[in-house]
Amino acid sequence: MGTPVIPIAAAVRTTCPYCGVGCGIKATPMENGALIEGDPEHMASRGRLCVKGSALGETLGLDGRLLAPAIREHDKLRTLRTSSWDEALDTVASRFASIIAEHGPDAVALYVSGQLLTEDYYVANKFMKGYVGSANIDTNSRLCMSSAVAGHKRAFGEDLVPGCYEDFELAELVVLVGSNTAWCHPTLFQRITKAKEARPGLRIVAIDPRRTATCELADLHLPVKAGTDVWLFNGLLSYLARSGAADDAFVAAHTAGLDAALAEADGCASIEFVARTCGVDPRLLLEFYEMFAATGRVVTAFSQGVNQSSSGTDKVNSIINCHLLTGRIGKPGMGPFSLTGQPNAMGGREVGGLANMLAGHLDLDKPAHREAVRSFWDAPRMASKPGLKAVDLFRAIEEGKVKAVWIMATNPVVSLPDADQVKRALARCELVVVSDVTANTDTAAFAHVLLPALGWGEKDGTVTNSERCISRQRAFLPAPGEARADWQAICQVARRMGYQGFDYAGAHAIFDEHARLSTWRNGEPGLERAFRLDGLVGMERAAYDALAPLQWPVRHERESTPRLFADGRFAHPDGKARFIATAPRAPVHAPGGEFPLVLNTGRLRDQWHTMTRTGKSPRLAGHAPEPFIDLHPHDALTSGVRDGELARITSRWGAMVARVAHSGGIARGAAFVPIHWNGQTASDARVGAVVNPEVDPVSGEPEFKHTPIRVEPFGVAWHGFVLSREALDLERVANWTRVRGAGFVRHELGGREPVSPEWARGLLGADDEADWIEYEDKAEGMLRCALLVDGRLEACLFVSRRPDLPARTWLGGLFELETLSPADRATLLAGRPKAAGRDPGPTVCSCFGVGRNTICSAIAQQGFTDAAQVTACLRAGGNCGSCLPEIRQLLAVARPA
Ligand SMILES: Nc1nc2c(c(=O)[nH]1)N[C@H]1C(S)=C(S)[C@@H](COP(=O)(O)OP(=O)(O)OC[C@H]3O[C@@H](n4cnc5c(=O)[nH]c(N)nc54)[C@H](O)[C@@H]3O)O[C@H]1N2
Ligand SMILES: Nc1nc2c(c(=O)[nH]1)N[C@H]1C(S)=C(S)[C@@H](COP(=O)(O)OP(=O)(O)OC[C@H]3O[C@@H](n4cnc5c(=O)[nH]c(N)nc54)[C@H](O)[C@@H]3O)O[C@H]1N2
Ligand code: SF4
Ligand SMILES: [Mo]
């Protein structure tokens, strides 16, 4: 994997910038990049890294980076010109100030991200809520964790995650609800896998409408109908009460509200009724209920299948209710557990990142809380009411009520629901400021001012993971170009607007202020918070730099708190947790008529969100190189679409195009599309444009997992692909997608206009003198061409009437050669070597580049029965282990009869 390189500095301990597991990393700067290894001392991961973390070294190059501020004159030609920081900051500050002066503070907004560091996030909130005087600052965590936040606050009185990762290893039953843990929290999944290997009595239950890689480990998979979780958990609550599983002493001493919750849950007392509503086999449902009732140490972990729903907050509380009834909370090996998505989803919550929260776990709608924060900041203009939540914020922008928005570390043109509405909103917004590390994103295309941010490996600060572990991200690379830390950009704008209190000596000084606020008047009646960092107050730069990971609350120096609620005391004023009566309700938009299928959206193993960073890694591109729609074969048939062909996906809100696939894991009536593709990587595959903008009434979190759609053929005259050293401009091809390979860009094409060798020459940039080879069979609709420069392959194009094109793997490998051998040249247009080996198939193991076909034939020929044998033979699965669930899937299908 990669060529040997020479270290140029000592290893730096830091934290992965991707998911909320928050793995520790040892990064060693090298002559040509950085060596990335797991940090064996980090409590969250103990040396493990998944495939995305392992591939971080491939994402550190400066290609595609935004390296200087830029300004687009609003009224003149829509051209972007590089500017100085001074000019850019002056522009932002003066436009913000004049809009506030003319239209009031609520006419401006910030839209930030769970991928900011706590220090950036803290300063952004202080700027808006204490100085601008508006709470119009929301974050992409609204799309991610806000239902969990709201559920925690209702049940516990504060946004608190009771347990820690070790609980998964200590449990006897782990229930994974709406979580594809194997792909989205991979190293935690590895810990669960290891625990199960060591202790086969550990049961795993997966509750997910799809059969995912996570289900490979599960003893029981309940393929619930999308959106029905509240019925399922109300039914469980009722069952637990009836079967004597309640912990009456705990309920009496430490909770309130059981009667109302049970009265509601009684509506789900019939197993038959719940099974029918949820679309699962009643025997399996009962098996789950019995298992839950009979097991003391139960962890119920949940993620976006729960949160991203128009009943997301109720789903969260229906789960917590079952743990409160059984008293299974606050003790080792048990508890409800919200798996957070982004690296700093939790840090954002600590600093009051959402439009309805205040810093230090205080609430915006409580006057005493507002006063506490005002006095701590000595704030001139405190926000007096909650601000607009993400979806409403972009509506207000379109309506012209919000006239300036500063977007930081998020890509809303791709990631918000009804994403075409976001385009309309930004197109008419007076001032759009975008802070990003990447120059060309779908959102940056709308910016009037672009500010270059320091990226991972260059910036310094802290993040908090799912188990409340605060961990340092440390710089190990120099700042590139003119990029600056996000907190610096905010402070520089704030100072230009005349605000005091934005002079920080460094990230450590911001962290210190944040830690002090957590203790400020904490303990006074009405101001008690469990979140407190007393033991971290007063850290100088050196102590901050040396900070080892630890879990809050931190009451004393170096004190880490793995679990909360051990004493049965919760954060409501009476110390009791609350049961919430959760009335089940169906998703807002039902399928039927014109839109008969339900679209579910989510993540793939090897990509991160809108691909601005993982998309740079060739290693990560092979697992799923194209956007797809996963359908049940029956629904494909009735929709008139075929496996491997292109389909158009339409909802009331928008449309997109993707290739039809059948994973075998999708129920009839449902469909799944990954979220990662965007305007830079595909002509027409932004799934956000299709997704409905309905939100949960309590949390404001969008219903990302349930949109009625219709699927129909996207007719093309030909299918094709181009591999070329540089990305091509494909505007005139009906449909295209692209991913980065090693030394080349892979474009998949679907065309309607007739093709010819002349057209191909134009597309690939071959003049009359070029070293050009071509083969055309007009009758078959086949065209194959290649362009060479000095004997080196520059580009090749394959077109066919049907999607029966040669595999891309061998051709892609030719781009690593300085000159093609005569033999390779001779068979180039056949698309395979003379002594043709088997096509390895789509990548399964990204670390060692091992394909599906290779693994399947080894299993069939050698009769392998477990993943360890496959690893021993092919190395696949031997590095990060992210592909082991898929290897187990292949073992099940490819084993000889
Ligand atoms: N590889 C990778 N990992 C990531 C990320 C990434 O982009 N790529 N992003 C990170 C972030 S920010 C997040 S938020 C997490 C998300 O992590 P997850 O929540 O695990 O990921 P998703 O794929 O969004 O959705 C999880 C599952 O919910 C299921 N689901 C849909 N509807 C329902 C329902 O009604 N009920 C139930 N029970 N399940 C349902 C889906 O079928 C899907 O398998 O992942 C984090 N980790
Ligand atoms: N349909 C559908 N949509 C979804 C979801 C879903 O399941 N289905 N999930 C939702 C969820 S849970 C989430 S978390 C969101 C994620 O959606 P986004 O937040 O929009 O996705 P990212 O691609 O992570 O965007 C991060 C941006 O910040 C930039 N960036 C990286 N580091 C820095 C930095 O240090 N500073 C600055 N200023 N910029 C930086 C990156 O280049 C990138 O442009 O998507 C949501 N949208
Ligand atoms: S599981 Fe993977 S993506 Fe998540 S923090 Fe660890 S290495 Fe990073
Ligand atoms: Mo997320």
GROMACS .gro file of N, CA and C in nm, residues 766-854:
model
  267
  766ALA      N    1  -0.786   1.485  -2.878
  766ALA     CA    2  -0.684   1.430  -2.969
  766ALA      C    3  -0.683   1.509  -3.099
  767ASP      N    4  -0.567   1.569  -3.133
  767ASP     CA    5  -0.561   1.638  -3.262
  767ASP      C    6  -0.517   1.539  -3.371
  768ASP      N    7  -0.499   1.590  -3.494
  768ASP     CA    8  -0.469   1.502  -3.607
  768ASP      C    9  -0.338   1.427  -3.590
  769GLU      N   10  -0.245   1.488  -3.517
  769GLU     CA   11  -0.112   1.429  -3.501
  769GLU      C   12  -0.108   1.323  -3.391
  770ALA      N   13  -0.214   1.316  -3.313
  770ALA     CA   14  -0.210   1.235  -3.190
  770ALA      C   15  -0.188   1.088  -3.220
  771ASP      N   16  -0.128   1.018  -3.121
  771ASP     CA   17  -0.115   0.872  -3.126
  771ASP      C   18  -0.251   0.816  -3.083
  772TRP      N   19  -0.331   0.777  -3.179
  772TRP     CA   20  -0.474   0.748  -3.156
  772TRP      C   21  -0.507   0.612  -3.211
  773ILE      N   22  -0.571   0.527  -3.133
  773ILE     CA   23  -0.619   0.400  -3.188
  773ILE      C   24  -0.770   0.392  -3.169
  774GLU      N   25  -0.838   0.335  -3.268
  774GLU     CA   26  -0.983   0.328  -3.255
  774GLU      C   27  -1.037   0.203  -3.321
  775TYR      N   28  -1.153   0.162  -3.276
  775TYR     CA   29  -1.223   0.050  -3.338
  775TYR      C   30  -1.371   0.085  -3.336
  776GLU      N   31  -1.435   0.077  -3.452
  776GLU     CA   32  -1.577   0.110  -3.456
  776GLU      C   33  -1.654  -0.002  -3.526
  777ASP      N   34  -1.768  -0.041  -3.469
  777ASP     CA   35  -1.858  -0.136  -3.534
  777ASP      C   36  -1.995  -0.071  -3.534
  778LYS      N   37  -2.025  -0.002  -3.645
  778LYS     CA   38  -2.148   0.078  -3.649
  778LYS      C   39  -2.271  -0.008  -3.630
  779ALA      N   40  -2.270  -0.127  -3.691
  779ALA     CA   41  -2.389  -0.213  -3.683
  779ALA      C   42  -2.419  -0.251  -3.539
  780GLU      N   43  -2.313  -0.273  -3.460
  780GLU     CA   44  -2.328  -0.313  -3.320
  780GLU      C   45  -2.338  -0.193  -3.227
  781GLY      N   46  -2.321  -0.072  -3.284
  781GLY     CA   47  -2.322   0.047  -3.198
  781GLY      C   48  -2.201   0.053  -3.107
  782MET      N   49  -2.088  -0.005  -3.152
  782MET     CA   50  -1.970  -0.012  -3.065
  782MET      C   51  -1.862   0.083  -3.110
  783LEU      N   52  -1.804   0.155  -3.015
  783LEU     CA   53  -1.693   0.245  -3.044
  783LEU      C   54  -1.591   0.233  -2.932
  784ARG      N   55  -1.465   0.211  -2.969
  784ARG     CA   56  -1.360   0.203  -2.866
  784ARG      C   57  -1.240   0.282  -2.915
  785CYS      N   58  -1.187   0.371  -2.836
  785CYS     CA   59  -1.073   0.452  -2.878
  785CYS      C   60  -0.977   0.471  -2.763
  786ALA      N   61  -0.851   0.502  -2.797
  786ALA     CA   62  -0.754   0.535  -2.693
  786ALA      C   63  -0.657   0.640  -2.745
  787LEU      N   64  -0.615   0.725  -2.657
  787LEU     CA   65  -0.518   0.830  -2.689
  787LEU      C   66  -0.392   0.805  -2.608
  788LEU      N   67  -0.277   0.802  -2.678
  788LEU     CA   68  -0.150   0.783  -2.609
  788LEU      C   69  -0.062   0.904  -2.633
  789VAL      N   70   0.020   0.936  -2.536
  789VAL     CA   71   0.118   1.043  -2.553
  789VAL      C   72   0.253   0.990  -2.511
  790ASP      N   73   0.350   0.989  -2.602
  790ASP     CA   74   0.483   0.934  -2.576
  790ASP      C   75   0.474   0.792  -2.521
  791GLY      N   76   0.385   0.715  -2.574
  791GLY     CA   77   0.374   0.575  -2.535
  791GLY      C   78   0.296   0.553  -2.406
  792ARG      N   79   0.253   0.661  -2.344
  792ARG     CA   80   0.180   0.651  -2.217
  792ARG      C   81   0.031   0.668  -2.243
  793LEU      N   82  -0.049   0.588  -2.177
  793LEU     CA   83  -0.194   0.598  -2.197
  793LEU      C   84  -0.245   0.728  -2.137
  794GLU      N   85  -0.316   0.806  -2.219
  794GLU     CA   86  -0.368   0.934  -2.174
  794GLU      C   87  -0.518   0.925  -2.144
  795ALA      N   88  -0.589   0.852  -2.229
  795ALA     CA   89  -0.734   0.839  -2.210
  795ALA      C   90  -0.785   0.724  -2.296
  796CYS      N   91  -0.894   0.660  -2.253
  796CYS     CA   92  -0.960   0.562  -2.338
  796CYS      C   93  -1.110   0.574  -2.322
  797LEU      N   94  -1.181   0.537  -2.428
  797LEU     CA   95  -1.327   0.551  -2.430
  797LEU      C   96  -1.388   0.422  -2.481
  798PHE      N   97  -1.490   0.373  -2.415
  798PHE     CA   98  -1.561   0.253  -2.459
  798PHE      C   99  -1.709   0.285  -2.464
  799VAL      N  100  -1.772   0.257  -2.577
  799VAL     CA  101  -1.915   0.284  -2.592
  799VAL      C  102  -1.983   0.159  -2.648
  800SER      N  103  -2.102   0.130  -2.598
  800SER     CA  104  -2.177   0.015  -2.648
  800SER      C  105  -2.326   0.044  -2.636
  801ARG      N  106  -2.406  -0.025  -2.718
  801ARG     CA  107  -2.550  -0.002  -2.712
  801ARG      C  108  -2.608  -0.054  -2.580
  802ARG      N  109  -2.546  -0.160  -2.528
  802ARG     CA  110  -2.593  -0.219  -2.402
  802ARG      C  111  -2.488  -0.196  -2.293
  803PRO      N  112  -2.528  -0.206  -2.164
  803PRO     CA  113  -2.427  -0.186  -2.058
  803PRO      C  114  -2.339  -0.309  -2.040
  804ASP      N  115  -2.282  -0.360  -2.153
  804ASP     CA  116  -2.202  -0.483  -2.147
  804ASP      C  117  -2.055  -0.450  -2.171
  805LEU      N  118  -2.005  -0.348  -2.105
  805LEU     CA  119  -1.871  -0.296  -2.131
  805LEU      C  120  -1.766  -0.375  -2.055
  806PRO      N  121  -1.639  -0.369  -2.101
  806PRO     CA  122  -1.535  -0.443  -2.028
  806PRO      C  123  -1.516  -0.388  -1.886
  807ALA      N  124  -1.458  -0.473  -1.799
  807ALA     CA  125  -1.430  -0.430  -1.662
  807ALA      C  126  -1.329  -0.316  -1.664
  808ARG      N  127  -1.337  -0.228  -1.565
  808ARG     CA  128  -1.250  -0.109  -1.564
  808ARG      C  129  -1.116  -0.135  -1.495
  809THR      N  130  -1.104  -0.246  -1.424
  809THR     CA  131  -0.988  -0.263  -1.336
  809THR      C  132  -0.856  -0.270  -1.412
  810TRP      N  133  -0.848  -0.360  -1.512
  810TRP     CA  134  -0.721  -0.375  -1.585
  810TRP      C  135  -0.686  -0.246  -1.658
  811LEU      N  136  -0.785  -0.187  -1.723
  811LEU     CA  137  -0.760  -0.061  -1.796
  811LEU      C  138  -0.711   0.047  -1.700
  812GLY      N  139  -0.775   0.055  -1.582
  812GLY     CA  140  -0.733   0.155  -1.484
  812GLY      C  141  -0.588   0.136  -1.444
  813GLY      N  142  -0.547   0.011  -1.430
  813GLY     CA  143  -0.409  -0.020  -1.390
  813GLY      C  144  -0.307   0.030  -1.491
  814LEU      N  145  -0.346   0.040  -1.620
  814LEU     CA  146  -0.252   0.084  -1.725
  814LEU      C  147  -0.208   0.229  -1.703
  815PHE      N  148  -0.288   0.305  -1.627
  815PHE     CA  149  -0.251   0.445  -1.603
  815PHE      C  150  -0.133   0.457  -1.506
  816GLU      N  151  -0.098   0.347  -1.442
  816GLU     CA  152   0.018   0.352  -1.353
  816GLU      C  153   0.148   0.324  -1.429
  817LEU      N  154   0.138   0.285  -1.558
  817LEU     CA  155   0.257   0.252  -1.637
  817LEU      C  156   0.308   0.376  -1.711
  818GLU      N  157   0.440   0.390  -1.717
  818GLU     CA  158   0.498   0.503  -1.789
  818GLU      C  159   0.486   0.483  -1.940
  819THR      N  160   0.502   0.358  -1.986
  819THR     CA  161   0.476   0.328  -2.128
  819THR      C  162   0.401   0.196  -2.137
  820LEU      N  163   0.315   0.186  -2.236
  820LEU     CA  164   0.243   0.060  -2.257
  820LEU      C  165   0.332  -0.036  -2.333
  821SER      N  166   0.332  -0.162  -2.293
  821SER     CA  167   0.407  -0.263  -2.369
  821SER      C  168   0.331  -0.287  -2.500
  822PRO      N  169   0.402  -0.338  -2.603
  822PRO     CA  170   0.331  -0.369  -2.728
  822PRO      C  171   0.213  -0.463  -2.704
  823ALA      N  172   0.227  -0.556  -2.611
  823ALA     CA  173   0.117  -0.652  -2.586
  823ALA      C  174  -0.004  -0.580  -2.527
  824ASP      N  175   0.022  -0.492  -2.432
  824ASP     CA  176  -0.089  -0.418  -2.373
  824ASP      C  177  -0.157  -0.331  -2.477
  825ARG      N  178  -0.073  -0.268  -2.559
  825ARG     CA  179  -0.128  -0.181  -2.663
  825ARG      C  180  -0.216  -0.261  -2.759
  826ALA      N  181  -0.170  -0.381  -2.789
  826ALA     CA  182  -0.243  -0.464  -2.886
  826ALA      C  183  -0.381  -0.504  -2.835
  827THR      N  184  -0.392  -0.526  -2.705
  827THR     CA  185  -0.523  -0.571  -2.654
  827THR      C  186  -0.599  -0.461  -2.582
  828LEU      N  187  -0.544  -0.339  -2.588
  828LEU     CA  188  -0.605  -0.227  -2.517
  828LEU      C  189  -0.754  -0.214  -2.548
  829LEU      N  190  -0.788  -0.217  -2.675
  829LEU     CA  191  -0.927  -0.192  -2.711
  829LEU      C  192  -1.016  -0.315  -2.688
  830ALA      N  193  -0.953  -0.430  -2.659
  830ALA     CA  194  -1.034  -0.543  -2.615
  830ALA      C  195  -1.075  -0.522  -2.470
  831GLY      N  196  -1.001  -0.436  -2.401
  831GLY     CA  197  -1.036  -0.403  -2.263
  831GLY      C  198  -0.985  -0.505  -2.163
  832ARG      N  199  -0.901  -0.601  -2.211
  832ARG     CA  200  -0.845  -0.698  -2.115
  832ARG      C  201  -0.712  -0.750  -2.168
  833PRO      N  202  -0.626  -0.800  -2.079
  833PRO     CA  203  -0.495  -0.847  -2.124
  833PRO      C  204  -0.508  -0.975  -2.207
  834LYS      N  205  -0.399  -1.005  -2.281
  834LYS     CA  206  -0.403  -1.120  -2.371
  834LYS      C  207  -0.429  -1.247  -2.291
  835ALA      N  208  -0.345  -1.266  -2.187
  835ALA     CA  209  -0.371  -1.381  -2.098
  835ALA      C  210  -0.472  -1.333  -1.995
  836ALA      N  211  -0.598  -1.336  -2.037
  836ALA     CA  212  -0.698  -1.271  -1.954
  836ALA      C  213  -0.719  -1.345  -1.824
  837GLY      N  214  -0.689  -1.277  -1.714
  837GLY     CA  215  -0.728  -1.330  -1.584
  837GLY      C  216  -0.875  -1.296  -1.567
  838ARG      N  217  -0.931  -1.341  -1.457
  838ARG     CA  218  -1.071  -1.307  -1.433
  838ARG      C  219  -1.082  -1.161  -1.394
  839ASP      N  220  -1.191  -1.100  -1.429
  839ASP     CA  221  -1.218  -0.965  -1.381
  839ASP      C  222  -1.236  -0.975  -1.228
  840PRO      N  223  -1.156  -0.900  -1.151
  840PRO     CA  224  -1.170  -0.912  -1.004
  840PRO      C  225  -1.304  -0.864  -0.952
  841GLY      N  226  -1.377  -0.788  -1.033
  841GLY     CA  227  -1.509  -0.742  -0.987
  841GLY      C  228  -1.498  -0.621  -0.898
  842PRO      N  229  -1.613  -0.569  -0.853
  842PRO     CA  230  -1.610  -0.449  -0.770
  842PRO      C  231  -1.532  -0.472  -0.640
  843THR      N  232  -1.463  -0.367  -0.597
  843THR     CA  233  -1.377  -0.379  -0.480
  843THR      C  234  -1.458  -0.413  -0.355
  844VAL      N  235  -1.411  -0.512  -0.282
  844VAL     CA  236  -1.468  -0.539  -0.150
  844VAL      C  237  -1.371  -0.489  -0.044
  845CYS      N  238  -1.244  -0.535  -0.053
  845CYS     CA  239  -1.143  -0.488   0.042
  845CYS      C  240  -1.069  -0.370  -0.023
  846SER      N  241  -1.094  -0.250   0.027
  846SER     CA  242  -1.031  -0.132  -0.032
  846SER      C  243  -0.884  -0.121   0.008
  847CYS      N  244  -0.847  -0.173   0.124
  847CYS     CA  245  -0.708  -0.160   0.169
  847CYS      C  246  -0.614  -0.235   0.075
  848PHE      N  247  -0.651  -0.360   0.037
  848PHE     CA  248  -0.563  -0.439  -0.050
  848PHE      C  249  -0.619  -0.453  -0.191
  849GLY      N  250  -0.725  -0.381  -0.223
  849GLY     CA  251  -0.781  -0.383  -0.357
  849GLY      C  252  -0.828  -0.522  -0.402
  850VAL      N  253  -0.898  -0.595  -0.318
  850VAL     CA  254  -0.944  -0.729  -0.355
  850VAL      C  255  -1.091  -0.723  -0.396
  851GLY      N  256  -1.122  -0.780  -0.513
  851GLY     CA  257  -1.256  -0.768  -0.569
  851GLY      C  258  -1.348  -0.882  -0.531
  852ARG      N  259  -1.474  -0.858  -0.556
  852ARG     CA  260  -1.580  -0.953  -0.523
  852ARG      C  261  -1.561  -1.088  -0.595
  853ASN      N  262  -1.531  -1.083  -0.726
  853ASN     CA  263  -1.517  -1.208  -0.801
  853ASN      C  264  -1.400  -1.292  -0.749
  854THR      N  265  -1.290  -1.224  -0.717
  854THR     CA  266  -1.173  -1.294  -0.665
  854THR      C  267  -1.210  -1.367  -0.536
   0.00000   0.00000   0.00000
